[in-house]
Amino acid sequence: MKLREILLLSATLSLMVYCSYTNVQHQRDLEYMTRDLNNTMLIVQQQQKKIDDLTLENKTLRKELDSIVAIGDCKITHYCTDPNCKICGGGGKTASGTQVREGVVAVDPKVIPLGSTVYIDGKQYVAEDTGGWIKGNKVDIVVAGGHQEALSRGTYYREVYIKKKEVN
């Protein structure tokens, strides 16, 4: 039996007992009990809604988590958006045809498909670019500053994840 049914049954039995009395004091007690019962039922309904909301949120989070795939350790480098930088080659269009901008990463499309959502250190990027030096497990992150900013970010290895694309 659900908590709500038990409370309702208990309240109904209590009301039946009190209804059998006719004096004024018992009538007042019945009114108080009815008010308390209504308040209790409201609290139970609110708690059930919270449980339902948490269950739905849990299902949504589980589905989201199931859609994330680990690519493995990748070498992380950085390139700038400066259109005059001949070293980075940034500032123009990506391999996907979009403008090079912060939030974009260059990838090897054999490892990470273009258009994928990419997660590195909890940050989200979109794979829209490729590059001559981007082969295998390597990701090149766009940096909004100039070439020195890209260099200052360094080179390191991180676990990289992508979001699986849904097939309709």
Short mmCIF file of C-alpha atoms in Angstrom, two decimals:
data_model
loop_
_atom_site.label_atom_id
_atom_site.label_comp_id
_atom_site.label_asym_id
_atom_site.label_seq_id
_atom_site.Cartn_x
_atom_site.Cartn_y
_atom_site.Cartn_z
CA MET A 1 0.00 0.00 0.00
CA LYS A 2 1.24 3.47 -0.80
CA LEU A 3 1.75 6.01 1.93
CA ARG A 4 -1.05 8.13 0.51
CA GLU A 5 -3.53 5.22 0.62
CA ILE A 6 -2.58 4.39 4.19
CA LEU A 7 -3.02 7.99 5.26
CA LEU A 8 -6.35 8.21 3.45
CA LEU A 9 -7.61 4.96 5.01
CA SER A 10 -6.46 6.04 8.46
CA ALA A 11 -8.11 9.42 8.06
CA THR A 12 -11.33 7.87 6.79
CA LEU A 13 -11.54 5.53 9.77
CA SER A 14 -10.86 8.40 12.13
CA LEU A 15 -13.57 10.47 10.49
CA MET A 16 -16.07 7.60 10.76
CA VAL A 17 -15.44 7.29 14.51
CA TYR A 18 -15.87 11.00 15.05
CA CYS A 19 -18.98 11.19 12.88
CA SER A 20 -20.76 8.84 15.24
CA TYR A 21 -20.68 11.46 17.99
CA THR A 22 -23.03 14.40 17.88
CA ASN A 23 -21.97 16.71 20.67
CA VAL A 24 -20.42 20.08 19.87
CA GLN A 25 -16.96 19.27 21.25
CA HIS A 26 -16.65 16.25 19.00
CA GLN A 27 -17.87 18.27 16.05
CA ARG A 28 -15.10 20.79 16.68
CA ASP A 29 -12.56 17.99 16.95
CA LEU A 30 -13.84 16.62 13.66
CA GLU A 31 -13.32 19.99 11.98
CA TYR A 32 -9.75 20.17 13.32
CA MET A 33 -9.03 16.64 12.16
CA THR A 34 -10.45 17.36 8.72
CA ARG A 35 -8.27 20.44 8.44
CA ASP A 36 -5.23 18.47 9.62
CA LEU A 37 -6.05 15.67 7.20
CA ASN A 38 -6.30 18.13 4.31
CA ASN A 39 -2.96 19.66 5.29
CA THR A 40 -1.36 16.21 5.56
CA MET A 41 -2.74 15.18 2.16
CA LEU A 42 -1.37 18.38 0.63
CA ILE A 43 2.07 17.64 2.10
CA VAL A 44 1.93 14.05 0.80
CA GLN A 45 0.99 15.29 -2.68
CA GLN A 46 3.87 17.79 -2.64
CA GLN A 47 6.32 15.10 -1.54
CA GLN A 48 5.05 12.73 -4.24
CA LYS A 49 5.57 15.46 -6.85
CA LYS A 50 9.14 15.95 -5.61
CA ILE A 51 9.74 12.19 -5.88
CA ASP A 52 8.27 12.14 -9.40
CA ASP A 53 10.42 15.13 -10.43
CA LEU A 54 13.58 13.50 -9.05
CA THR A 55 12.74 10.24 -10.83
CA LEU A 56 12.33 12.08 -14.13
CA GLU A 57 15.55 14.04 -13.54
CA ASN A 58 17.39 10.79 -12.76
CA LYS A 59 16.13 9.20 -16.00
CA THR A 60 17.19 12.28 -17.98
CA LEU A 61 20.66 12.30 -16.40
CA ARG A 62 21.06 8.54 -17.01
CA LYS A 63 20.14 9.01 -20.68
CA GLU A 64 22.61 11.92 -20.95
CA LEU A 65 25.36 9.91 -19.26
CA ASP A 66 24.71 6.92 -21.51
CA SER A 67 25.21 9.18 -24.55
CA ILE A 68 28.79 10.14 -23.53
CA VAL A 69 31.66 8.08 -24.98
CA ALA A 70 35.30 8.17 -23.84
CA ILE A 71 37.75 8.67 -26.71
CA GLY A 72 40.76 8.16 -24.46
CA ASP A 73 43.81 10.24 -23.64
CA CYS A 74 44.39 12.88 -26.29
CA LYS A 75 47.19 15.34 -26.84
CA ILE A 76 45.76 18.82 -26.33
CA THR A 77 47.22 21.81 -28.15
CA HIS A 78 45.90 25.32 -28.87
CA TYR A 79 45.63 27.63 -31.86
CA CYS A 80 44.72 31.30 -32.14
CA THR A 81 42.02 33.19 -34.01
CA ASP A 82 44.45 35.80 -35.37
CA PRO A 83 43.86 35.95 -39.17
CA ASN A 84 47.44 37.20 -39.68
CA CYS A 85 49.09 34.34 -37.77
CA LYS A 86 50.86 32.15 -40.30
CA ILE A 87 51.82 29.59 -37.65
CA CYS A 88 48.35 28.76 -36.33
CA GLY A 89 46.46 29.37 -39.53
CA GLY A 90 43.47 30.54 -37.47
CA GLY A 91 41.11 33.41 -38.00
CA GLY A 92 39.52 32.09 -41.15
CA LYS A 93 36.96 29.39 -41.76
CA THR A 94 36.92 25.95 -40.18
CA ALA A 95 36.79 22.72 -42.18
CA SER A 96 33.03 22.78 -41.50
CA GLY A 97 32.73 26.22 -43.06
CA THR A 98 32.10 28.14 -39.84
CA GLN A 99 34.19 31.00 -38.48
CA VAL A 100 37.12 30.00 -36.25
CA ARG A 101 36.06 31.05 -32.76
CA GLU A 102 36.38 30.14 -29.12
CA GLY A 103 34.54 26.89 -28.31
CA VAL A 104 35.72 25.18 -31.51
CA VAL A 105 38.24 22.35 -31.65
CA ALA A 106 40.17 20.83 -34.53
CA VAL A 107 40.13 17.03 -34.61
CA ASP A 108 40.97 14.04 -36.74
CA PRO A 109 37.54 13.16 -38.18
CA LYS A 110 38.55 9.47 -38.23
CA VAL A 111 38.65 9.62 -34.42
CA ILE A 112 36.09 12.35 -33.60
CA PRO A 113 33.42 13.05 -36.23
CA LEU A 114 33.02 16.69 -37.27
CA GLY A 115 30.00 18.24 -35.59
CA SER A 116 30.50 16.21 -32.39
CA THR A 117 30.16 17.76 -28.96
CA VAL A 118 33.55 17.30 -27.26
CA TYR A 119 34.20 17.41 -23.50
CA ILE A 120 37.68 18.17 -22.11
CA ASP A 121 38.21 18.89 -18.40
CA GLY A 122 34.46 19.44 -17.98
CA LYS A 123 34.33 22.10 -20.71
CA GLN A 124 32.22 21.65 -23.82
CA TYR A 125 33.48 22.29 -27.36
CA VAL A 126 32.27 21.55 -30.87
CA ALA A 127 34.43 19.68 -33.41
CA GLU A 128 34.28 21.88 -36.52
CA ASP A 129 37.87 21.99 -37.73
CA THR A 130 40.69 19.74 -38.90
CA GLY A 131 44.35 20.44 -39.50
CA GLY A 132 47.46 19.05 -41.14
CA TRP A 133 49.02 18.22 -37.77
CA ILE A 134 45.82 16.89 -36.22
CA LYS A 135 46.12 13.12 -36.60
CA GLY A 136 44.87 10.40 -34.27
CA ASN A 137 44.13 11.26 -30.66
CA LYS A 138 44.97 14.94 -30.86
CA VAL A 139 42.67 17.92 -30.23
CA ASP A 140 43.57 21.52 -31.05
CA ILE A 141 41.51 24.05 -29.04
CA VAL A 142 40.80 27.53 -30.40
CA VAL A 143 42.03 30.35 -28.14
CA ALA A 144 40.49 33.82 -28.57
CA GLY A 145 43.75 35.63 -27.87
CA GLY A 146 46.74 35.86 -30.16
CA HIS A 147 49.49 33.39 -30.89
CA GLN A 148 51.28 34.01 -27.56
CA GLU A 149 48.06 33.17 -25.70
CA ALA A 150 47.80 29.88 -27.62
CA LEU A 151 51.44 29.06 -26.81
CA SER A 152 50.98 29.94 -23.13
CA ARG A 153 48.21 27.33 -22.80
CA GLY A 154 50.83 24.66 -23.46
CA THR A 155 50.57 21.07 -24.60
CA TYR A 156 49.22 18.34 -22.33
CA TYR A 157 47.23 15.10 -22.34
CA ARG A 158 43.65 14.80 -21.13
CA GLU A 159 40.83 12.30 -21.23
CA VAL A 160 38.45 13.37 -24.01
CA TYR A 161 34.78 12.46 -24.29
CA ILE A 162 32.23 12.99 -27.04
CA LYS A 163 28.47 12.93 -27.08
CA LYS A 164 27.05 10.19 -29.28
CA LYS A 165 24.81 11.48 -32.01
CA GLU A 166 21.22 10.26 -31.83
CA VAL A 167 19.98 8.36 -34.83
CA ASN A 168 16.32 8.98 -35.64
#
